[in-house]
XYZ file of N, CA and C in Angstrom:
873
model
N 60.146 -22.460 11.004
C 59.730 -23.751 11.548
C 60.880 -24.744 11.506
N 60.804 -25.743 12.367
C 61.836 -26.768 12.464
C 61.283 -28.094 11.946
N 61.952 -28.651 10.938
C 61.504 -29.879 10.278
C 62.544 -30.980 10.472
N 62.073 -32.171 10.822
C 62.909 -33.360 10.942
C 62.486 -34.305 9.828
N 63.366 -34.531 8.853
C 63.023 -35.291 7.650
C 63.649 -36.680 7.734
N 62.809 -37.698 7.933
C 63.278 -39.080 8.037
C 63.357 -39.681 6.634
N 64.548 -40.143 6.276
C 64.758 -40.684 4.937
C 65.291 -39.641 3.976
N 66.145 -38.751 4.468
C 66.604 -37.619 3.661
C 67.730 -37.971 2.701
N 68.224 -39.216 2.734
C 69.201 -39.618 1.734
C 68.510 -40.180 0.491
N 67.191 -40.294 0.545
C 66.413 -40.776 -0.586
C 65.895 -39.644 -1.458
N 65.130 -40.003 -2.460
C 64.662 -39.047 -3.462
C 63.775 -37.951 -2.876
N 62.656 -38.339 -2.275
C 61.707 -37.334 -1.767
C 62.293 -36.596 -0.571
N 62.919 -37.338 0.336
C 63.459 -36.718 1.533
C 64.532 -35.690 1.245
N 65.428 -35.998 0.317
C 66.495 -35.051 -0.009
C 65.937 -33.791 -0.649
N 64.914 -33.944 -1.477
C 64.290 -32.768 -2.074
C 63.563 -31.936 -1.025
N 62.964 -32.610 -0.043
C 62.336 -31.887 1.061
C 63.370 -31.026 1.785
N 64.495 -31.622 2.163
C 65.508 -30.886 2.911
C 66.014 -29.694 2.100
N 66.290 -29.915 0.826
C 66.777 -28.822 -0.021
C 65.778 -27.683 -0.097
N 64.508 -28.028 -0.288
C 63.486 -26.981 -0.392
C 63.295 -26.255 0.933
N 63.246 -26.994 2.018
C 63.049 -26.380 3.335
C 64.152 -25.380 3.645
N 65.386 -25.755 3.358
C 66.498 -24.846 3.621
C 66.447 -23.622 2.714
N 66.038 -23.826 1.462
C 65.882 -22.690 0.543
C 64.831 -21.706 1.045
N 63.823 -22.238 1.740
C 62.743 -21.398 2.256
C 63.066 -20.813 3.628
N 64.257 -21.080 4.142
C 64.675 -20.503 5.409
C 64.253 -21.276 6.641
N 63.756 -22.494 6.463
C 63.376 -23.318 7.606
C 64.607 -24.034 8.172
N 64.529 -24.409 9.420
C 65.570 -25.199 10.074
C 65.250 -26.668 9.824
N 66.076 -27.341 9.043
C 65.776 -28.723 8.646
C 66.936 -29.650 8.958
N 66.624 -30.778 9.595
C 67.581 -31.856 9.826
C 67.089 -33.083 9.078
N 67.937 -33.658 8.241
C 67.580 -34.855 7.492
C 68.322 -36.057 8.000
N 67.697 -37.240 7.875
C 68.305 -38.455 8.424
C 68.610 -39.486 7.349
N 69.516 -40.393 7.689
C 69.798 -41.571 6.880
C 69.772 -42.794 7.777
N 69.624 -43.950 7.158
C 69.736 -45.218 7.877
C 70.920 -46.009 7.353
N 70.928 -46.326 6.068
C 72.030 -47.105 5.480
C 72.933 -46.258 4.584
N 72.375 -45.255 3.916
C 73.171 -44.425 3.004
C 73.517 -43.099 3.676
N 74.699 -43.050 4.255
C 75.132 -41.828 4.925
C 75.532 -40.779 3.892
N 75.144 -39.538 4.133
C 75.546 -38.429 3.277
C 76.126 -37.324 4.152
N 76.850 -36.378 3.564
C 77.437 -35.298 4.361
C 76.389 -34.426 5.057
N 75.150 -34.470 4.571
C 74.124 -33.563 5.084
C 73.063 -34.252 5.933
N 73.290 -35.536 6.308
C 72.279 -36.253 7.076
C 72.860 -36.798 8.379
N 71.964 -37.088 9.324
C 72.339 -37.699 10.599
C 71.705 -39.084 10.684
N 72.262 -39.948 11.499
C 71.733 -41.306 11.624
C 70.464 -41.305 12.478
N 69.458 -42.054 11.983
C 68.237 -42.228 12.767
C 67.530 -43.481 12.280
N 67.314 -44.417 13.202
C 66.625 -45.666 12.887
C 65.223 -45.594 13.482
N 64.230 -45.372 12.623
C 62.856 -45.215 13.101
C 62.242 -46.538 13.544
N 62.809 -47.661 13.116
C 62.311 -48.958 13.570
C 62.758 -49.218 15.009
N 64.022 -48.934 15.287
C 64.568 -49.080 16.637
C 64.714 -47.692 17.235
N 63.626 -47.175 17.753
C 63.578 -45.784 18.196
C 64.512 -45.513 19.364
N 64.905 -46.575 20.077
C 65.801 -46.423 21.234
C 67.256 -46.722 20.894
N 67.564 -46.823 19.632
C 68.941 -47.047 19.212
C 69.826 -45.924 19.766
N 70.858 -46.245 20.532
C 71.684 -45.201 21.139
C 72.413 -44.320 20.131
N 72.508 -44.787 18.868
C 73.162 -43.992 17.840
C 72.214 -42.950 17.232
N 70.923 -43.045 17.550
C 69.945 -42.152 16.940
C 70.189 -40.689 17.301
N 69.959 -39.829 16.322
C 69.997 -38.393 16.565
C 68.991 -38.042 17.659
N 69.358 -37.131 18.539
C 68.532 -36.796 19.703
C 67.435 -35.791 19.336
N 66.231 -36.313 19.136
C 65.099 -35.446 18.786
C 64.733 -34.488 19.913
N 64.977 -34.891 21.143
C 64.601 -34.044 22.281
C 65.408 -32.755 22.321
N 66.554 -32.755 21.686
C 67.378 -31.548 21.606
C 66.896 -30.648 20.472
N 66.608 -31.257 19.331
C 66.185 -30.473 18.161
C 64.775 -29.906 18.324
N 63.864 -30.683 18.903
C 62.481 -30.280 19.151
C 61.791 -29.773 17.872
N 61.547 -30.665 16.936
C 60.940 -30.245 15.668
C 59.472 -29.855 15.811
N 59.039 -28.980 14.914
C 57.613 -28.668 14.792
C 56.925 -29.683 13.890
N 57.696 -30.235 12.945
C 57.149 -31.151 11.941
C 58.122 -32.309 11.734
N 57.591 -33.533 11.679
C 58.361 -34.690 11.232
C 57.846 -35.088 9.856
N 58.735 -35.103 8.877
C 58.399 -35.549 7.524
C 58.938 -36.966 7.374
N 58.024 -37.920 7.177
C 58.437 -39.329 7.126
C 58.396 -39.828 5.685
N 59.589 -39.925 5.083
C 59.706 -40.370 3.688
C 60.307 -41.755 3.563
N 60.759 -42.335 4.667
C 61.458 -43.619 4.611
C 60.468 -44.782 4.602
N 60.780 -45.791 3.796
C 59.966 -47.013 3.749
C 60.711 -48.037 2.916
N 60.255 -49.259 2.948
C 60.776 -50.289 2.054
C 59.959 -50.199 0.763
N 60.561 -49.633 -0.277
C 59.785 -49.228 -1.445
C 59.869 -50.172 -2.636
N 60.662 -51.229 -2.554
C 60.730 -52.198 -3.639
C 59.496 -53.095 -3.553
N 58.553 -52.861 -4.442
C 57.242 -53.501 -4.351
C 57.336 -55.022 -4.420
N 58.149 -55.536 -5.328
C 58.278 -56.988 -5.458
C 59.006 -57.590 -4.259
N 60.003 -56.901 -3.735
C 60.718 -57.385 -2.553
C 59.775 -57.450 -1.356
N 58.941 -56.434 -1.206
C 57.976 -56.429 -0.104
C 57.048 -57.638 -0.167
N 56.658 -58.008 -1.374
C 55.736 -59.125 -1.555
C 56.323 -60.425 -1.013
N 57.641 -60.542 -1.099
C 58.315 -61.764 -0.662
C 58.906 -61.657 0.740
N 58.899 -60.457 1.302
C 59.496 -60.216 2.621
C 58.527 -59.387 3.459
N 57.415 -60.008 3.817
C 56.293 -59.303 4.430
C 56.660 -58.710 5.787
N 57.333 -59.470 6.619
C 57.659 -58.972 7.957
C 58.644 -57.815 7.893
N 59.631 -57.903 7.028
C 60.576 -56.792 6.871
C 59.860 -55.555 6.358
N 58.946 -55.759 5.418
C 58.154 -54.641 4.906
C 57.348 -53.998 6.022
N 56.741 -54.835 6.867
C 55.943 -54.301 7.978
C 56.815 -53.474 8.916
N 57.961 -53.990 9.270
C 58.828 -53.289 10.211
C 59.294 -51.955 9.642
N 59.757 -51.969 8.401
C 60.366 -50.763 7.830
C 59.343 -49.740 7.353
N 58.135 -50.203 7.044
C 57.105 -49.261 6.591
C 56.106 -48.935 7.688
N 55.541 -49.953 8.315
C 54.473 -49.717 9.294
C 55.029 -49.399 10.685
N 55.893 -50.268 11.195
C 56.376 -50.057 12.560
C 57.157 -48.762 12.699
N 57.968 -48.441 11.700
C 58.717 -47.184 11.755
C 57.770 -45.997 11.853
N 56.681 -46.054 11.087
C 55.712 -44.957 11.110
C 54.966 -44.903 12.440
N 54.601 -46.069 12.971
C 53.916 -46.100 14.273
C 54.787 -45.446 15.348
N 56.082 -45.746 15.313
C 56.994 -45.155 16.296
C 57.042 -43.634 16.178
N 57.074 -43.143 14.960
C 57.132 -41.697 14.755
C 55.800 -41.019 15.075
N 54.706 -41.701 14.776
C 53.385 -41.169 15.138
C 53.284 -40.988 16.651
N 53.799 -41.960 17.390
C 53.763 -41.876 18.852
C 54.551 -40.659 19.356
N 55.689 -40.410 18.749
C 56.473 -39.222 19.119
C 55.692 -37.950 18.807
N 55.099 -37.904 17.631
C 54.318 -36.719 17.240
C 53.156 -36.491 18.202
N 52.471 -37.567 18.547
C 51.309 -37.483 19.435
C 51.708 -36.992 20.819
N 52.820 -37.467 21.325
C 53.246 -37.127 22.683
C 53.854 -35.739 22.804
N 54.322 -35.195 21.678
C 55.036 -33.916 21.739
C 54.404 -32.835 20.856
N 53.156 -33.071 20.446
C 52.414 -32.069 19.676
C 53.170 -31.652 18.402
N 53.629 -32.662 17.667
C 54.379 -32.441 16.431
C 53.506 -32.830 15.239
N 53.522 -32.021 14.218
C 52.816 -32.351 12.973
C 53.593 -33.430 12.215
N 52.870 -34.341 11.586
C 53.521 -35.339 10.731
C 53.110 -35.150 9.282
N 54.101 -35.198 8.397
C 53.860 -35.262 6.956
C 54.336 -36.634 6.498
N 53.431 -37.417 5.935
C 53.757 -38.795 5.543
C 53.556 -38.972 4.043
N 54.553 -39.559 3.375
C 54.423 -39.810 1.944
C 53.867 -41.206 1.711
N 52.657 -41.263 1.174
C 52.000 -42.526 0.854
C 52.022 -42.727 -0.654
N 51.092 -43.473 -1.193
C 51.201 -43.937 -2.574
C 49.847 -44.177 -3.222
N 49.838 -44.147 -4.550
C 48.642 -44.531 -5.296
C 48.410 -46.037 -5.244
N 49.382 -46.804 -4.719
C 49.229 -48.257 -4.623
C 48.219 -48.673 -3.553
N 47.621 -47.703 -2.858
C 46.513 -48.033 -1.957
C 45.237 -48.298 -2.758
N 45.270 -48.029 -4.073
C 44.128 -48.283 -4.955
C 44.392 -49.514 -5.825
N 43.316 -50.030 -6.428
C 43.472 -51.235 -7.251
C 43.706 -50.948 -8.730
N 43.653 -49.672 -9.120
C 43.965 -49.327 -10.499
C 42.903 -49.672 -11.510
N 41.661 -49.786 -11.057
C 40.575 -50.091 -11.995
C 39.885 -48.840 -12.527
N 39.940 -47.745 -11.757
C 39.173 -46.552 -12.140
C 39.956 -45.257 -11.914
N 41.267 -45.312 -12.029
C 42.070 -44.115 -11.828
C 42.089 -43.226 -13.058
N 42.683 -42.030 -12.936
C 43.356 -41.514 -11.746
C 42.352 -41.147 -10.650
N 42.870 -41.089 -9.412
C 42.020 -41.061 -8.234
C 42.019 -39.714 -7.508
N 40.896 -39.477 -6.801
C 40.821 -38.380 -5.832
C 40.832 -38.995 -4.430
N 40.959 -38.145 -3.423
C 41.168 -38.608 -2.059
C 40.025 -39.447 -1.508
N 38.812 -39.219 -1.989
C 37.636 -39.908 -1.445
C 37.325 -41.222 -2.146
N 38.102 -41.585 -3.151
C 37.862 -42.850 -3.847
C 38.173 -44.039 -2.931
N 37.524 -45.156 -3.204
C 37.659 -46.350 -2.369
C 39.031 -46.990 -2.530
N 39.673 -47.244 -1.400
C 40.989 -47.890 -1.441
C 40.829 -49.401 -1.520
N 41.796 -50.038 -2.188
C 41.780 -51.497 -2.324
C 43.150 -51.952 -2.811
N 44.159 -51.941 -1.938
C 45.515 -52.265 -2.369
C 45.662 -53.699 -2.839
N 46.470 -53.881 -3.884
C 46.675 -55.197 -4.474
C 47.917 -55.897 -3.943
N 48.818 -55.148 -3.324
C 50.120 -55.687 -2.940
C 50.393 -55.478 -1.457
N 51.392 -56.197 -0.954
C 51.830 -56.008 0.435
C 52.276 -54.575 0.651
N 53.025 -54.043 -0.301
C 53.480 -52.656 -0.204
C 52.300 -51.699 -0.041
N 51.291 -51.843 -0.889
C 50.113 -50.981 -0.804
C 49.339 -51.179 0.490
N 49.232 -52.428 0.928
C 48.530 -52.727 2.179
C 49.227 -52.078 3.373
N 50.548 -52.135 3.393
C 51.290 -51.560 4.512
C 51.238 -50.030 4.491
N 51.273 -49.448 3.323
C 51.133 -47.993 3.231
C 49.749 -47.557 3.717
N 48.726 -48.314 3.349
C 47.373 -47.999 3.793
C 47.252 -48.141 5.305
N 47.891 -49.150 5.867
C 47.870 -49.326 7.323
C 48.425 -48.098 8.023
N 49.510 -47.545 7.498
C 50.078 -46.333 8.091
C 49.097 -45.169 7.977
N 48.464 -45.034 6.830
C 47.457 -43.977 6.667
C 46.393 -44.085 7.765
N 45.928 -45.295 8.016
C 44.876 -45.508 9.015
C 45.357 -45.131 10.419
N 46.601 -45.471 10.723
C 47.163 -45.121 12.031
C 47.254 -43.608 12.184
N 47.729 -42.935 11.165
C 47.861 -41.475 11.229
C 46.507 -40.806 11.387
N 45.529 -41.259 10.633
C 44.204 -40.646 10.716
C 43.562 -40.863 12.077
N 43.859 -41.994 12.701
C 43.306 -42.282 14.020
C 44.036 -41.518 15.119
N 45.372 -41.529 15.078
C 46.161 -40.984 16.174
C 46.483 -39.501 16.014
N 46.511 -39.012 14.783
C 46.835 -37.600 14.529
C 45.753 -36.981 13.640
N 44.499 -36.992 14.099
C 43.403 -36.564 13.224
C 43.471 -35.100 12.804
N 44.135 -34.270 13.591
C 44.205 -32.842 13.281
C 45.619 -32.353 13.023
N 46.566 -33.288 12.953
C 47.953 -32.856 12.741
C 48.740 -33.831 11.870
N 48.027 -34.705 11.164
C 48.673 -35.639 10.257
C 48.357 -35.296 8.814
N 49.382 -35.137 8.008
C 49.219 -34.826 6.583
C 49.722 -36.016 5.780
N 48.854 -36.585 4.970
C 49.207 -37.748 4.147
C 49.276 -37.309 2.691
N 50.453 -37.456 2.093
C 50.644 -37.101 0.688
C 50.689 -38.372 -0.141
N 49.669 -38.603 -0.943
C 49.709 -39.751 -1.858
C 50.394 -39.306 -3.150
N 51.459 -40.012 -3.504
C 52.263 -39.653 -4.661
C 52.487 -40.902 -5.518
N 52.957 -40.707 -6.732
C 53.259 -41.868 -7.574
C 54.261 -41.486 -8.653
N 55.073 -42.466 -9.043
C 56.019 -42.257 -10.134
C 56.949 -41.087 -9.903
N 57.473 -40.977 -8.699
C 58.269 -39.794 -8.359
C 59.626 -39.836 -9.067
N 60.044 -38.681 -9.571
C 61.342 -38.557 -10.236
C 62.033 -37.279 -9.770
N 63.310 -37.164 -10.100
C 64.049 -35.962 -9.732
C 65.487 -36.286 -9.371
N 66.214 -35.263 -8.969
C 67.622 -35.424 -8.626
C 67.756 -36.134 -7.283
N 68.681 -37.070 -7.209
C 68.971 -37.783 -5.959
C 70.363 -38.379 -6.031
N 70.955 -38.595 -4.876
C 72.332 -39.069 -4.806
C 72.516 -40.403 -5.524
N 71.603 -41.340 -5.286
C 71.780 -42.688 -5.845
C 71.313 -42.807 -7.297
N 70.564 -41.837 -7.774
C 70.100 -41.889 -9.157
C 69.260 -43.105 -9.467
N 68.362 -43.488 -8.533
C 67.609 -44.733 -8.675
C 66.303 -44.587 -9.455
N 65.744 -43.387 -9.510
C 64.413 -43.269 -10.113
C 64.482 -43.425 -11.635
N 63.366 -43.760 -12.203
C 63.264 -44.176 -13.604
C 63.877 -43.154 -14.567
N 63.517 -41.889 -14.431
C 63.979 -40.875 -15.377
C 65.481 -40.642 -15.258
N 65.975 -40.523 -14.040
C 67.404 -40.294 -13.855
C 68.225 -41.484 -14.360
N 67.717 -42.699 -14.162
C 68.440 -43.871 -14.663
C 68.592 -43.804 -16.180
N 67.531 -43.396 -16.864
C 67.603 -43.278 -18.322
C 68.638 -42.222 -18.713
N 68.579 -41.066 -18.073
C 69.522 -39.988 -18.387
C 70.957 -40.457 -18.162
N 71.203 -41.110 -17.040
C 72.559 -41.572 -16.729
C 73.033 -42.635 -17.710
N 72.131 -43.534 -18.097
C 72.514 -44.578 -19.052
C 72.881 -43.972 -20.403
N 72.122 -42.995 -20.835
C 72.436 -42.333 -22.109
C 73.767 -41.599 -22.000
N 73.975 -40.885 -20.898
C 75.234 -40.165 -20.706
C 76.433 -41.101 -20.649
N 76.187 -42.341 -20.216
C 77.260 -43.346 -20.160
C 77.390 -44.141 -21.456
N 76.668 -43.675 -22.480
C 76.751 -44.273 -23.819
C 76.301 -45.737 -23.828
N 75.352 -46.065 -22.974
C 74.857 -47.425 -22.915
C 73.938 -47.711 -24.094
N 74.049 -48.907 -24.632
C 73.129 -49.381 -25.665
C 72.276 -50.477 -25.055
N 70.967 -50.272 -24.992
C 70.126 -51.237 -24.303
C 68.681 -51.166 -24.777
N 67.903 -52.178 -24.342
C 66.478 -52.238 -24.660
C 65.677 -52.226 -23.372
N 64.595 -51.473 -23.361
C 63.671 -51.467 -22.226
C 62.342 -52.069 -22.665
N 61.931 -53.109 -21.963
C 60.615 -53.727 -22.195
C 59.720 -53.259 -21.062
N 58.773 -52.411 -21.389
C 58.015 -51.698 -20.372
C 56.514 -51.956 -20.504
N 55.793 -51.881 -19.377
C 54.344 -52.102 -19.433
C 53.618 -50.941 -20.122
N 52.867 -51.270 -21.152
C 52.114 -50.241 -21.860
C 50.701 -50.079 -21.314
N 50.362 -50.905 -20.297
C 49.022 -50.835 -19.717
C 49.046 -50.327 -18.275
N 50.195 -49.805 -17.817
C 50.275 -49.195 -16.486
C 50.325 -47.676 -16.632
N 49.231 -47.014 -16.259
C 49.127 -45.562 -16.377
C 49.266 -44.894 -15.012
N 49.924 -43.743 -14.999
C 50.149 -43.038 -13.738
C 50.337 -41.548 -13.993
N 50.489 -40.814 -12.908
C 50.741 -39.371 -12.972
C 52.106 -39.098 -12.348
N 53.198 -39.292 -13.083
C 54.535 -39.083 -12.521
C 54.695 -37.651 -12.008
N 55.353 -37.519 -10.858
C 55.461 -36.213 -10.215
C 56.905 -35.948 -9.813
N 57.326 -34.699 -9.971
C 58.667 -34.273 -9.601
C 58.772 -34.218 -8.083
N 59.840 -34.774 -7.530
C 60.026 -34.813 -6.080
C 60.011 -33.416 -5.464
N 60.498 -32.420 -6.197
C 60.498 -31.057 -5.655
C 59.075 -30.516 -5.523
N 58.160 -30.947 -6.390
C 56.756 -30.560 -6.235
C 56.165 -31.171 -4.971
N 56.541 -32.416 -4.680
C 56.082 -33.063 -3.451
C 56.570 -32.261 -2.245
N 57.832 -31.866 -2.273
C 58.406 -31.103 -1.171
C 57.751 -29.737 -1.027
N 57.542 -29.075 -2.126
C 56.921 -27.743 -2.092
C 55.498 -27.821 -1.547
N 54.745 -28.790 -2.049
C 53.358 -28.930 -1.609
C 53.294 -29.333 -0.138
N 54.129 -30.282 0.267
C 54.130 -30.710 1.657
C 54.516 -29.604 2.612
N 55.470 -28.792 2.225
C 55.889 -27.670 3.058
C 54.767 -26.649 3.204
N 54.078 -26.367 2.117
C 52.931 -25.453 2.171
C 51.865 -25.952 3.143
N 51.522 -27.200 3.022
C 50.472 -27.772 3.864
C 50.858 -27.736 5.339
N 52.094 -28.108 5.643
C 52.545 -28.104 7.032
C 52.602 -26.687 7.590
N 53.079 -25.756 6.792
C 53.191 -24.366 7.241
C 51.829 -23.748 7.512
N 50.818 -24.225 6.789
C 49.464 -23.684 6.943
C 48.606 -24.518 7.891
N 49.235 -25.429 8.619
C 48.529 -26.251 9.619
C 47.381 -27.055 9.030
N 47.566 -27.560 7.827
C 46.559 -28.419 7.213
C 46.657 -29.830 7.803
N 45.652 -30.655 7.516
C 45.697 -32.055 7.916
C 44.805 -32.859 6.979
N 45.014 -34.178 6.988
C 44.219 -35.048 6.136
C 45.007 -35.546 4.936
N 44.292 -36.154 3.992
C 44.907 -36.761 2.814
C 44.897 -35.781 1.648
N 46.041 -35.679 0.971
C 46.153 -34.852 -0.232
C 46.835 -35.657 -1.331
N 46.230 -35.644 -2.520
C 46.865 -36.247 -3.672
C 47.758 -35.215 -4.350
N 49.009 -35.600 -4.580
C 49.961 -34.717 -5.224
C 50.354 -35.343 -6.553
N 49.800 -34.814 -7.628
C 50.063 -35.337 -8.963
C 50.807 -34.335 -9.812
N 50.510 -34.287 -11.065
C 51.149 -33.336 -11.967
C 50.226 -33.138 -13.154
N 50.730 -32.518 -14.194
C 49.912 -32.337 -15.394
C 50.095 -33.489 -16.379
N 50.915 -34.474 -16.031
C 51.146 -35.633 -16.897
C 50.267 -36.813 -16.498
N 49.774 -37.527 -17.483
C 49.109 -38.814 -17.272
C 49.511 -39.702 -18.441
N 50.294 -40.729 -18.160
C 50.849 -41.527 -19.259
C 51.231 -42.917 -18.776
N 51.431 -43.812 -19.747
C 51.920 -45.137 -19.382
C 53.447 -45.147 -19.400
N 54.024 -46.269 -19.013
C 55.479 -46.349 -18.851
C 56.215 -46.182 -20.178
N 55.651 -46.708 -21.250
C 56.270 -46.570 -22.567
C 56.277 -45.110 -22.989
N 55.147 -44.437 -22.807
C 55.069 -43.025 -23.171
C 56.043 -42.183 -22.350
N 56.204 -42.534 -21.075
C 57.133 -41.796 -20.229
C 58.566 -41.969 -20.735
N 58.952 -43.192 -21.042
C 60.300 -43.427 -21.555
C 60.533 -42.684 -22.864
N 59.551 -42.746 -23.761
C 59.674 -42.046 -25.039
C 59.808 -40.543 -24.840
N 59.070 -40.010 -23.867
C 59.140 -38.583 -23.572
C 60.551 -38.196 -23.143
N 61.112 -38.960 -22.221
C 62.462 -38.660 -21.725
C 63.490 -38.791 -22.840
N 63.393 -39.858 -23.607
C 64.372 -40.104 -24.673
C 64.286 -39.068 -25.786
N 63.138 -38.410 -25.925
C 63.010 -37.376 -26.958
C 63.922 -36.186 -26.677
N 64.336 -36.040 -25.423
C 65.273 -34.979 -25.056
C 66.725 -35.445 -25.159
N 66.923 -36.709 -25.516
C 68.259 -37.296 -25.559
C 68.462 -37.942 -26.933
N 68.582 -37.130 -27.973
C 68.563 -37.655 -29.351
C 69.719 -38.588 -29.691
N 70.784 -38.595 -28.907
C 71.910 -39.484 -29.198
C 71.766 -40.850 -28.526
N 70.617 -41.094 -27.890
C 70.453 -42.328 -27.131
C 70.542 -43.566 -28.023
N 70.911 -44.671 -27.400
C 70.989 -45.963 -28.085
C 70.055 -46.950 -27.390
N 68.856 -46.496 -27.123
C 67.878 -47.298 -26.399
C 66.687 -47.629 -27.285
N 66.232 -48.869 -27.207
C 65.029 -49.302 -27.901
C 63.957 -49.591 -26.853
N 62.782 -49.005 -27.026
C 61.683 -49.192 -26.094
C 60.622 -50.071 -26.745
N 60.249 -51.143 -26.062
C 59.172 -52.001 -26.542
C 58.106 -52.112 -25.455
N 56.867 -52.170 -25.875
C 55.763 -52.253 -24.936
C 55.332 -53.689 -24.691
N 54.857 -53.939 -23.489
C 54.370 -55.270 -23.128
C 53.169 -55.126 -22.205
N 52.396 -56.190 -22.083
C 51.292 -56.241 -21.136
C 51.844 -56.670 -19.775
N 51.352 -56.042 -18.716
C 51.895 -56.284 -17.382
C 51.941 -57.763 -17.033
N 50.886 -58.486 -17.339
C 50.830 -59.900 -16.942
C 51.915 -60.727 -17.609
N 52.516 -60.211 -18.697
C 53.567 -60.940 -19.399
C 54.962 -60.607 -18.888
N 55.049 -59.678 -17.925
C 56.355 -59.239 -17.444
C 56.853 -60.032 -16.243
N 55.987 -60.846 -15.655
C 56.408 -61.699 -14.549
C 56.731 -60.963 -13.266
N 56.111 -59.817 -13.037
C 56.347 -59.086 -11.799
C 55.695 -59.814 -10.628
N 56.380 -59.847 -9.503
C 55.911 -60.621 -8.353
C 54.629 -60.042 -7.781
N 54.605 -58.736 -7.561
C 53.441 -58.075 -6.969
C 52.508 -57.540 -8.041
N 51.216 -57.612 -7.780
C 50.242 -57.023 -8.692
C 50.355 -55.508 -8.675
N 50.205 -54.895 -9.836
C 50.258 -53.444 -9.967
C 48.878 -52.878 -10.292
N 48.567 -51.692 -9.758
C 47.367 -50.988 -10.230
C 47.631 -50.468 -11.637
N 46.764 -50.770 -12.578
C 47.030 -50.426 -13.974
C 46.575 -49.013 -14.339
N 45.318 -48.721 -14.151
C 44.813 -47.379 -14.446
C 44.847 -46.585 -13.143
N 45.993 -45.986 -12.865
C 46.214 -45.391 -11.551
C 46.528 -43.906 -11.668
N 47.246 -43.377 -10.678
C 47.599 -41.960 -10.673
C 46.733 -41.157 -9.727
N 47.166 -39.922 -9.479
C 46.513 -39.040 -8.504
C 46.059 -37.737 -9.145
N 44.860 -37.316 -8.815
C 44.351 -36.007 -9.235
C 44.498 -35.028 -8.080
N 45.133 -33.900 -8.337
C 45.440 -32.921 -7.282
C 44.355 -31.863 -7.122
N 43.115 -32.216 -7.418
C 42.044 -31.228 -7.406
C 41.801 -30.627 -6.021
N 41.902 -31.432 -4.975
C 41.705 -30.913 -3.617
C 42.795 -29.903 -3.269
N 44.038 -30.273 -3.529
C 45.154 -29.368 -3.232
C 45.014 -28.066 -4.013
N 44.686 -28.175 -5.300
C 44.598 -26.979 -6.137
C 43.394 -26.116 -5.785
N 42.357 -26.724 -5.226
C 41.217 -25.924 -4.765
C 41.626 -25.037 -3.590
N 42.564 -25.525 -2.768
C 43.036 -24.754 -1.621
C 44.203 -23.835 -1.976
N 44.927 -24.190 -3.033
C 46.061 -23.370 -3.490
C 45.937 -23.146 -4.997
N 44.970 -22.348 -5.420
C 44.683 -22.200 -6.854
C 45.814 -21.576 -7.665
N 46.743 -20.902 -7.024
C 47.848 -20.277 -7.755
C 49.066 -21.190 -7.887
N 48.981 -22.381 -7.293
C 50.118 -23.303 -7.365
C 50.199 -23.900 -8.771
N 51.406 -23.981 -9.301
C 51.622 -24.533 -10.635
C 52.472 -25.804 -10.537
N 51.857 -26.942 -10.824
C 52.610 -28.184 -10.861
C 53.454 -28.250 -12.132
N 54.637 -28.798 -12.003
C 55.493 -28.991 -13.168
C 55.215 -30.360 -13.781
N 55.910 -30.656 -14.865
C 55.748 -31.951 -15.522
C 57.095 -32.446 -16.022
N 57.100 -33.565 -16.722
C 58.348 -34.165 -17.181
C 59.081 -33.236 -18.136
N 58.353 -32.555 -19.013
C 58.991 -31.605 -19.927
C 59.725 -30.516 -19.147
N 59.071 -29.976 -18.123
C 59.695 -28.938 -17.307
C 60.983 -29.453 -16.677
N 60.931 -30.664 -16.142
C 62.097 -31.226 -15.473
C 63.249 -31.439 -16.451
N 62.957 -31.997 -17.605
C 64.016 -32.235 -18.586
C 64.626 -30.922 -19.049
N 63.799 -29.907 -19.248
C 64.343 -28.608 -19.649
C 65.164 -27.977 -18.541
N 64.775 -28.232 -17.275
C 65.524 -27.670 -16.141
C 66.942 -28.228 -16.072
N 67.159 -29.390 -16.677
C 68.478 -30.001 -16.693
C 69.270 -29.622 -17.932
N 68.719 -28.673 -18.675
C 69.412 -28.203 -19.873
C 69.347 -29.173 -21.032
N 68.336 -30.033 -21.021
C 68.228 -31.047 -22.089
C 67.180 -30.656 -23.130
């Protein structure tokens, strides 16, 4: 199969491309601002940009859309930019998929929920608290309406793993320890989630697309923990660290956007369809890095 991965210089997208190629699929990954040796330029907001990679030549079977404006607090203060980069980009790609009979795999978020009764299954009531969550939900609605039999929505949260920029929470901690940094992290002890390895997202998404599935799937892991517990877990593999972790209540942290507190995703639907699939966890990931 031929996969076109939008946002392949980021965490989830890069893991998708790596996994797809390992599985023998033909995969092209894109970048917008962060060019890499393995990506091509593609601006999903300006679909007619003359610099865009020519999709009509590649003719993908699947478009994997991982790109979005993901800084939750920035989105809260920059609503129109968030709409363009998250919603409009997706609408443009949905239109291409609809017109050319292409499957779409879209990475959404647990932020479509309010965090009062998580972790969540796919049929739970959505109620986003932030602009970021609202815009992600809007894309979900567009996909379900326009691609009812060929749109796959992956709700994920707390994604970690290897990436060029090293931006995700776990990698930042590892890099800081390796750089001999001495620092303190003040983290919310009342924000619970199901952190998931980006490679699990890629593996699950590839399975679903290859099997012509459609609809919403929650992709979680075997972990359910708050931010303090997650940091402590990672640091337990780094005994030479010089980091102090302190817990705080979310409302005392001054974050611009509201966060879902009791959140996370239950992968029961996915596992019912793929009972032999084994999700990894933070321990598995840390051990995979030889730590």
